[in-house]
Structure formats: structure tokens, C-alpha cells
Amino acid sequence: MINEFIKAFSLIFLAEMGDKTQLLALAFATQYRLISVLTGIGIGAFLNHSLAIALGIYISSFIDGVIIQMIAGAAFVGFSIWTLRVEDEDDEDSGKTKGFGPVLTVAVAFFIGELGDKTQLTAVALAIDSSVPVLTLAGTVSGMLATGLLGIIVGRYIGGRIPELTVKIFASVIFMGLGLVKLYNSVPVRYLTTTNIVLFLLIVSVALAMSTYSIVRMKRQGMESALKARFRELQEYYVLMNSKIDSVCLGTGACVNCKGPDCPVDCIKSLVRCRLRLGTDMELDYLSQDFETSGKSFDKEKVIDCIRLTEEAMEIERNSDETRELETVMALLRELLD
């Protein structure tokens, strides 16, 4: 029975490698605590895949086993082609939500973002062929959690060097192999004629070539997905802010009574450096503090420069969940000009 879990885990893990799920998890991890992000992913995946498993069980209850195997095989071949698809910005923005708490925000985003996606359809295909649906569900949800966590960790340490093309091709090959084996073992012998096989392989080859062309072209032109580009730009902003914010404070010689942690500059430093260490427990509660900046000396030009940088970052991240942290930084910077 454990094979049901391993199979589901492995296929979902492979299906989501380099996909928007990892990038979405990484984006949420720039704002929320790691435990909140993973909890949200787990809830969203559980609800989404529960629907998929239920559908798979329903389908398998009235369709002949041989036909089920053929459907599953064809589905895996389709997933192989789908895996190579380059997602556009609309796809990657589809999971955005606002106005909820961290866990609910992530859960809703993943639930909506995976509706009709290949991961949900993979879960349906797995359920059709499963003898223990509960283990299949556990495997698919665990696979989503694992790929999300890996995306956060890998993105944190190697960022733009994630080999998306290699990962997608590897996952595509696995799906294709499983699909072809299922089809070969389930399609009646009378249909396995040379003509039918050649025609099938020709159609699949054309579809694979079309999917591969777009992703190879993107790789050659040095292009990157919209969400990945936004993450890189946001990361660059925090790295730059980390180097600039120290120069805003003129030191204890100019500021008689240093407030330390109660100073907006120190709070900005903490926020920026927290952001550069994904998964910390830092909460964005600085605006509830009562700052005293009168009589304090700051380099106003440097403050204005930091405000300009933050405005540019907010423009990049407009209408996204990352704006909350940027708005906090902006409010703290403006405290320095009052």
C-alpha cells in the first residue's frame, strides 16, 4: 500500500518542479513566516486534491478498468506535454489574493491557482488507478508541501540559477514514460498497428516540439518567467536597501540620544535583513510603535533616495501581496522626514 503514497508523492513532486507553485511559495515566503506558508500550502492542496480524488473515485466506479488505464495513460502523456508549457504572467498571477491572514491567504491562493492545473488532473488520474485513495491523497499533498519547501530553500540560496529547463524536461520524460507504458499495457492489441503507433507518435512529437520550442527560445533569449523576474527585482531592492540604510543614520555624534531598536532606521534595518533571511519569525508590527524623531539627525538626501527606491519596488509589486512589507518600509522612511 505504501507504493500508492510513494507514487503519488513522486509524480506530484516532479509535476511541480520549476512550476508556478514553487515560485508562488517563494513569493509568499518573502512576506510570511515559513510555517504559515507551508500550513497554507497544505490546506490549499488538501482541499484541491480532495476534490480531485473524489472525482477520480467516482469515475472509476462506473468505467471499465481497461478504459481507466487507457485514460490514465493518455492523461500522463498530456501532462508530459503540459509540463513543458511556458506559463505567462496571467497564469502566475492567478493565485493572488488579498485581505486574508497569512495562512488563509496562502491556502486560498494555492486552492484557486491549482484548479484545473495539471497537478489537480494528475491527482484525478492517480485516484482512478488507486486502490487506497487516502494514501494517494496523502502522497499528493505531501508532494505539494515538499516541492513548495524545496522551492523556497533553493530560491533562497541560488535564486535565478534554478535550472528550470532541465527540471521541466526531466519531469516531462517521467510523465511520458509512465503514460506510454500504461497505454502499451492497456490498449487492445488490435489497435496497436504500425499505422496507429506512427500516427500517435507523430502527434505527440509535434506537440512536444511546440511546447519545447517556446521554453528553449525563452532560455536562449535569457528570458525568465514574470513571477521569477519580480522576485529577483524585489530581492535586488532589499540587497540595495541593506547597503544604503546604514548611511542614513549620521551616528551617535550627530544624534545625542540614540534610540537603538526604537529608531525607525534600526527598524528598517531589521525588516530588510529579516527579508533577506527567509523564514524568520519577524512580525510587521513596527507601525504600532511611537517613534520619537524630533531633534534627531538623518541624512535627508539618503532618506529621499531610499524612498525613491522603495517607490520603484512598490510599482513593480503593485497589486501583489508583497506590498505590505514595502508599505511598512515606506512609512518608516517617511517618519525620518517628519
Short mmCIF file of C-alpha atoms in Angstrom, two decimals:
data_model
loop_
_atom_site.label_atom_id
_atom_site.label_comp_id
_atom_site.label_asym_id
_atom_site.label_seq_id
_atom_site.Cartn_x
_atom_site.Cartn_y
_atom_site.Cartn_z
CA MET A 1 0.00 0.00 0.00
CA ILE A 2 2.90 2.34 0.65
CA ASN A 3 3.52 2.25 -3.08
CA GLU A 4 0.34 4.31 -3.55
CA PHE A 5 1.81 7.06 -1.37
CA ILE A 6 5.25 6.94 -2.98
CA LYS A 7 3.82 7.02 -6.49
CA ALA A 8 1.53 9.97 -5.74
CA PHE A 9 4.25 11.87 -3.90
CA SER A 10 6.81 11.34 -6.66
CA LEU A 11 4.54 12.33 -9.54
CA ILE A 12 3.22 15.48 -7.86
CA PHE A 13 6.73 16.43 -6.79
CA LEU A 14 8.01 16.04 -10.35
CA ALA A 15 4.98 17.78 -11.84
CA GLU A 16 5.54 20.90 -9.76
CA MET A 17 9.33 21.14 -10.07
CA GLY A 18 10.07 24.50 -11.67
CA ASP A 19 6.35 25.24 -11.89
CA LYS A 20 4.48 28.28 -10.61
CA THR A 21 3.75 26.50 -7.32
CA GLN A 22 7.39 26.77 -6.25
CA LEU A 23 7.62 30.39 -7.35
CA LEU A 24 4.37 31.25 -5.60
CA ALA A 25 5.62 29.59 -2.41
CA LEU A 26 8.86 31.54 -2.69
CA ALA A 27 6.96 34.80 -3.20
CA PHE A 28 4.78 34.20 -0.13
CA ALA A 29 7.87 33.30 1.90
CA THR A 30 9.20 36.81 1.27
CA GLN A 31 6.34 38.13 3.40
CA TYR A 32 5.08 35.43 5.73
CA ARG A 33 6.75 33.04 8.13
CA LEU A 34 7.79 29.71 6.67
CA ILE A 35 5.40 27.76 8.91
CA SER A 36 2.48 29.95 7.77
CA VAL A 37 3.34 29.40 4.11
CA LEU A 38 3.67 25.63 4.47
CA THR A 39 0.45 25.40 6.50
CA GLY A 40 -1.38 27.37 3.83
CA ILE A 41 0.04 25.17 1.07
CA GLY A 42 -1.03 22.07 2.96
CA ILE A 43 -4.60 23.30 3.48
CA GLY A 44 -4.98 24.53 -0.09
CA ALA A 45 -3.53 21.34 -1.56
CA PHE A 46 -5.65 19.13 0.70
CA LEU A 47 -8.90 20.82 -0.35
CA ASN A 48 -7.93 20.94 -4.01
CA HIS A 49 -6.75 17.35 -4.19
CA SER A 50 -9.66 16.05 -2.12
CA LEU A 51 -11.94 17.23 -4.91
CA ALA A 52 -9.66 15.57 -7.45
CA ILE A 53 -9.52 12.26 -5.55
CA ALA A 54 -13.31 12.24 -5.11
CA LEU A 55 -13.74 12.79 -8.85
CA GLY A 56 -11.29 10.00 -9.61
CA ILE A 57 -13.13 7.57 -7.32
CA TYR A 58 -16.45 8.49 -8.92
CA ILE A 59 -15.11 7.95 -12.43
CA SER A 60 -13.55 4.59 -11.54
CA SER A 61 -16.84 3.34 -10.08
CA PHE A 62 -18.60 3.06 -13.43
CA ILE A 63 -15.85 2.84 -16.07
CA ASP A 64 -14.20 -0.43 -17.06
CA GLY A 65 -10.70 -0.99 -15.66
CA VAL A 66 -9.04 -1.26 -19.07
CA ILE A 67 -10.55 2.03 -20.19
CA ILE A 68 -9.42 3.62 -16.93
CA GLN A 69 -5.86 2.52 -17.62
CA MET A 70 -6.06 3.98 -21.12
CA ILE A 71 -7.41 7.28 -19.77
CA ALA A 72 -4.67 7.42 -17.16
CA GLY A 73 -2.01 6.67 -19.78
CA ALA A 74 -3.31 9.34 -22.14
CA ALA A 75 -3.50 11.79 -19.22
CA PHE A 76 0.14 11.21 -18.30
CA VAL A 77 1.20 11.76 -21.90
CA GLY A 78 -0.77 15.00 -21.84
CA PHE A 79 0.86 16.04 -18.57
CA SER A 80 4.26 15.41 -20.15
CA ILE A 81 3.46 17.96 -22.85
CA TRP A 82 1.82 20.36 -20.39
CA THR A 83 4.89 20.30 -18.14
CA LEU A 84 6.93 21.95 -20.89
CA ARG A 85 4.44 24.78 -21.31
CA VAL A 86 5.74 28.27 -20.54
CA GLU A 87 3.31 29.94 -18.18
CA ASP A 88 2.51 33.55 -18.88
CA GLU A 89 2.07 36.32 -16.34
CA ASP A 90 -1.68 35.81 -16.11
CA ASP A 91 -1.13 32.18 -15.10
CA GLU A 92 1.29 33.18 -12.41
CA ASP A 93 -0.92 35.96 -11.09
CA SER A 94 -3.99 33.74 -10.93
CA GLY A 95 -3.40 32.72 -7.35
CA LYS A 96 -3.14 36.19 -5.84
CA THR A 97 -5.46 37.07 -3.00
CA LYS A 98 -5.65 39.96 -0.62
CA GLY A 99 -7.35 40.75 2.64
CA PHE A 100 -6.85 37.42 4.46
CA GLY A 101 -4.48 36.32 7.18
CA PRO A 102 -1.20 34.65 6.14
CA VAL A 103 -2.36 31.02 6.32
CA LEU A 104 -5.73 31.67 4.68
CA THR A 105 -4.16 33.88 2.01
CA VAL A 106 -1.71 31.15 1.00
CA ALA A 107 -4.38 28.42 1.23
CA VAL A 108 -6.84 30.29 -1.00
CA ALA A 109 -4.08 31.20 -3.45
CA PHE A 110 -2.96 27.59 -3.83
CA PHE A 111 -6.51 26.23 -3.96
CA ILE A 112 -7.52 28.63 -6.73
CA GLY A 113 -4.17 28.52 -8.51
CA GLU A 114 -4.27 24.73 -8.83
CA LEU A 115 -7.88 24.43 -10.02
CA GLY A 116 -7.77 22.72 -13.40
CA ASP A 117 -3.97 22.67 -13.29
CA LYS A 118 -2.01 19.59 -14.28
CA THR A 119 -1.37 18.82 -10.60
CA GLN A 120 -5.07 18.52 -9.85
CA LEU A 121 -5.62 16.49 -13.00
CA THR A 122 -2.69 14.27 -12.05
CA ALA A 123 -4.42 13.64 -8.72
CA VAL A 124 -7.59 12.67 -10.61
CA ALA A 125 -5.62 10.23 -12.77
CA LEU A 126 -3.90 8.75 -9.73
CA ALA A 127 -7.21 8.31 -7.90
CA ILE A 128 -8.73 6.49 -10.87
CA ASP A 129 -5.93 3.95 -10.68
CA SER A 130 -5.66 3.83 -6.86
CA SER A 131 -6.73 1.06 -4.51
CA VAL A 132 -6.13 3.21 -1.41
CA PRO A 133 -7.33 6.77 -2.20
CA VAL A 134 -6.43 8.07 1.28
CA LEU A 135 -2.77 7.23 0.74
CA THR A 136 -2.92 8.79 -2.71
CA LEU A 137 -4.30 12.00 -1.19
CA ALA A 138 -1.60 11.96 1.49
CA GLY A 139 1.03 11.49 -1.19
CA THR A 140 -0.20 14.32 -3.40
CA VAL A 141 -0.45 16.79 -0.51
CA SER A 142 2.98 15.76 0.78
CA GLY A 143 4.38 16.22 -2.71
CA MET A 144 2.99 19.75 -2.86
CA LEU A 145 4.49 20.58 0.53
CA ALA A 146 7.86 19.13 -0.42
CA THR A 147 8.09 20.96 -3.74
CA GLY A 148 7.00 24.22 -2.10
CA LEU A 149 9.60 23.88 0.64
CA LEU A 150 12.29 22.97 -1.86
CA GLY A 151 11.36 25.97 -3.99
CA ILE A 152 11.76 28.29 -1.00
CA ILE A 153 15.09 26.79 0.07
CA VAL A 154 16.58 26.60 -3.42
CA GLY A 155 15.30 30.06 -4.31
CA ARG A 156 16.81 31.45 -1.12
CA TYR A 157 20.29 30.17 -1.89
CA ILE A 158 20.64 30.01 -5.66
CA GLY A 159 17.77 32.23 -6.87
CA GLY A 160 17.99 32.83 -10.60
CA ARG A 161 20.26 29.83 -11.16
CA ILE A 162 17.37 27.36 -10.79
CA PRO A 163 17.66 25.14 -13.91
CA GLU A 164 14.02 25.44 -14.97
CA LEU A 165 14.51 23.94 -18.43
CA THR A 166 16.38 20.88 -17.15
CA VAL A 167 13.83 20.27 -14.40
CA LYS A 168 10.88 20.61 -16.77
CA ILE A 169 12.40 18.24 -19.32
CA PHE A 170 13.19 15.65 -16.63
CA ALA A 171 9.63 15.79 -15.26
CA SER A 172 8.23 15.61 -18.79
CA VAL A 173 10.25 12.49 -19.58
CA ILE A 174 9.00 10.76 -16.42
CA PHE A 175 5.36 11.52 -17.25
CA MET A 176 5.82 10.46 -20.86
CA GLY A 177 7.41 7.17 -19.86
CA LEU A 178 4.61 6.34 -17.43
CA GLY A 179 1.97 7.29 -19.96
CA LEU A 180 3.44 5.24 -22.79
CA VAL A 181 3.83 2.17 -20.56
CA LYS A 182 0.21 2.44 -19.39
CA LEU A 183 -1.06 2.85 -22.93
CA TYR A 184 1.01 -0.05 -24.23
CA ASN A 185 -0.27 -2.34 -21.47
CA SER A 186 -3.93 -1.30 -21.73
CA VAL A 187 -4.70 -0.56 -25.39
CA PRO A 188 -6.17 -3.67 -27.08
CA VAL A 189 -3.68 -5.44 -29.35
CA ARG A 190 -5.89 -4.97 -32.40
CA TYR A 191 -5.34 -1.21 -32.16
CA LEU A 192 -1.55 -1.47 -31.85
CA THR A 193 -0.98 -1.40 -35.58
CA THR A 194 2.06 0.20 -37.17
CA THR A 195 -0.08 2.94 -38.68
CA ASN A 196 -1.75 3.83 -35.38
CA ILE A 197 1.52 3.80 -33.46
CA VAL A 198 3.28 6.01 -36.03
CA LEU A 199 0.34 8.42 -36.13
CA PHE A 200 0.22 8.62 -32.33
CA LEU A 201 3.96 9.21 -32.02
CA LEU A 202 3.81 11.84 -34.76
CA ILE A 203 1.07 13.77 -32.96
CA VAL A 204 2.88 13.54 -29.63
CA SER A 205 6.18 14.57 -31.21
CA VAL A 206 4.64 17.66 -32.81
CA ALA A 207 3.01 18.65 -29.52
CA LEU A 208 6.27 18.14 -27.63
CA ALA A 209 8.20 20.11 -30.23
CA MET A 210 5.78 23.04 -29.98
CA SER A 211 5.94 23.06 -26.18
CA THR A 212 9.71 22.67 -26.12
CA TYR A 213 10.30 25.42 -28.69
CA SER A 214 8.81 28.16 -26.52
CA ILE A 215 10.78 27.21 -23.42
CA VAL A 216 14.05 26.77 -25.34
CA ARG A 217 13.53 30.15 -27.02
CA MET A 218 12.94 31.73 -23.62
CA LYS A 219 16.15 30.14 -22.34
CA ARG A 220 18.24 31.27 -25.32
CA GLN A 221 16.97 34.83 -25.12
CA GLY A 222 17.74 34.97 -21.42
CA MET A 223 14.08 35.48 -20.60
CA GLU A 224 12.56 34.50 -17.27
CA SER A 225 9.06 33.94 -16.01
CA ALA A 226 7.17 37.01 -14.80
CA LEU A 227 6.95 35.88 -11.19
CA LYS A 228 10.60 34.87 -11.08
CA ALA A 229 11.59 38.24 -12.55
CA ARG A 230 9.56 40.07 -9.92
CA PHE A 231 11.16 38.05 -7.14
CA ARG A 232 14.63 38.85 -8.49
CA GLU A 233 13.84 42.55 -8.72
CA LEU A 234 12.40 42.61 -5.22
CA GLN A 235 15.44 40.77 -3.89
CA GLU A 236 17.72 43.28 -5.61
CA TYR A 237 15.79 46.09 -3.93
CA TYR A 238 16.35 44.63 -0.46
CA VAL A 239 20.03 43.99 -1.15
CA LEU A 240 20.44 47.61 -2.27
CA MET A 241 18.44 48.93 0.68
CA ASN A 242 20.60 46.87 3.01
CA SER A 243 23.67 48.69 1.71
CA LYS A 244 22.07 52.16 1.76
CA ILE A 245 20.15 52.26 5.02
CA ASP A 246 23.30 52.32 7.17
CA SER A 247 24.33 55.63 5.60
CA VAL A 248 21.02 57.30 6.55
CA CYS A 249 21.98 57.50 10.22
CA LEU A 250 24.71 60.08 10.91
CA GLY A 251 25.85 58.24 14.03
CA THR A 252 25.82 58.97 17.75
CA GLY A 253 27.97 62.04 17.21
CA ALA A 254 25.10 63.78 15.39
CA CYS A 255 22.30 62.05 17.29
CA VAL A 256 22.79 62.65 21.01
CA ASN A 257 20.41 60.08 22.42
CA CYS A 258 20.45 57.02 20.17
CA LYS A 259 17.14 55.17 20.36
CA GLY A 260 18.55 51.92 19.01
CA PRO A 261 15.71 49.45 18.35
CA ASP A 262 13.16 52.27 18.82
CA CYS A 263 14.62 54.25 15.93
CA PRO A 264 12.91 53.97 12.50
CA VAL A 265 16.32 53.43 10.88
CA ASP A 266 17.02 50.45 13.11
CA CYS A 267 13.54 49.07 12.40
CA ILE A 268 14.11 49.36 8.65
CA LYS A 269 17.45 47.57 9.03
CA SER A 270 15.71 44.76 10.90
CA LEU A 271 12.97 44.48 8.28
CA VAL A 272 15.38 44.46 5.36
CA ARG A 273 17.74 41.95 6.92
CA CYS A 274 14.82 39.81 8.04
CA ARG A 275 13.59 39.81 4.44
CA LEU A 276 17.00 38.63 3.26
CA ARG A 277 16.75 35.69 5.69
CA LEU A 278 13.61 33.88 4.51
CA GLY A 279 11.52 32.07 7.08
CA THR A 280 12.28 34.13 10.19
CA ASP A 281 9.69 34.92 12.83
CA MET A 282 9.79 38.71 12.35
CA GLU A 283 6.37 40.33 12.50
CA LEU A 284 5.47 43.61 10.79
CA ASP A 285 4.30 45.44 13.91
CA TYR A 286 6.66 48.41 13.79
CA LEU A 287 3.97 50.90 12.85
CA SER A 288 2.33 50.37 16.24
CA GLN A 289 5.42 51.87 17.89
CA ASP A 290 5.57 55.51 18.92
CA PHE A 291 8.75 56.85 17.33
CA GLU A 292 10.48 59.98 18.55
CA THR A 293 12.45 61.56 15.70
CA SER A 294 12.42 65.23 16.64
CA GLY A 295 15.92 66.54 17.21
CA LYS A 296 17.43 63.50 15.55
CA SER A 297 19.85 63.84 12.66
CA PHE A 298 19.49 61.84 9.48
CA ASP A 299 20.95 62.27 6.02
CA LYS A 300 17.82 63.61 4.32
CA GLU A 301 19.17 63.08 0.81
CA LYS A 302 19.87 59.44 1.59
CA VAL A 303 16.38 59.08 3.06
CA ILE A 304 14.85 60.52 -0.11
CA ASP A 305 17.00 58.16 -2.18
CA CYS A 306 15.70 55.21 -0.15
CA ILE A 307 12.13 56.44 -0.60
CA ARG A 308 12.66 56.61 -4.35
CA LEU A 309 13.98 53.04 -4.39
CA THR A 310 11.02 51.86 -2.34
CA GLU A 311 8.54 53.61 -4.63
CA GLU A 312 10.10 51.83 -7.61
CA ALA A 313 9.85 48.49 -5.83
CA MET A 314 6.21 49.18 -4.92
CA GLU A 315 5.48 49.94 -8.57
CA ILE A 316 6.93 46.56 -9.55
CA GLU A 317 4.94 44.79 -6.85
CA ARG A 318 1.70 46.78 -7.17
CA ASN A 319 -1.43 44.71 -6.57
CA SER A 320 0.60 41.88 -5.06
CA ASP A 321 0.87 40.60 -1.51
CA GLU A 322 4.49 41.77 -1.14
CA THR A 323 3.37 45.42 -0.98
CA ARG A 324 2.53 45.15 2.73
CA GLU A 325 6.17 44.91 3.74
CA LEU A 326 7.19 47.65 1.30
CA GLU A 327 4.47 49.93 2.66
CA THR A 328 5.89 49.40 6.15
CA VAL A 329 9.37 50.35 4.96
CA MET A 330 7.95 53.42 3.20
CA ALA A 331 6.07 54.55 6.32
CA LEU A 332 9.21 54.20 8.43
CA LEU A 333 11.25 56.19 5.92
CA ARG A 334 8.69 58.99 5.95
CA GLU A 335 8.94 59.10 9.73
CA LEU A 336 12.52 60.26 9.19
CA LEU A 337 11.39 63.26 7.15
CA ASP A 338 8.77 64.46 9.64
#
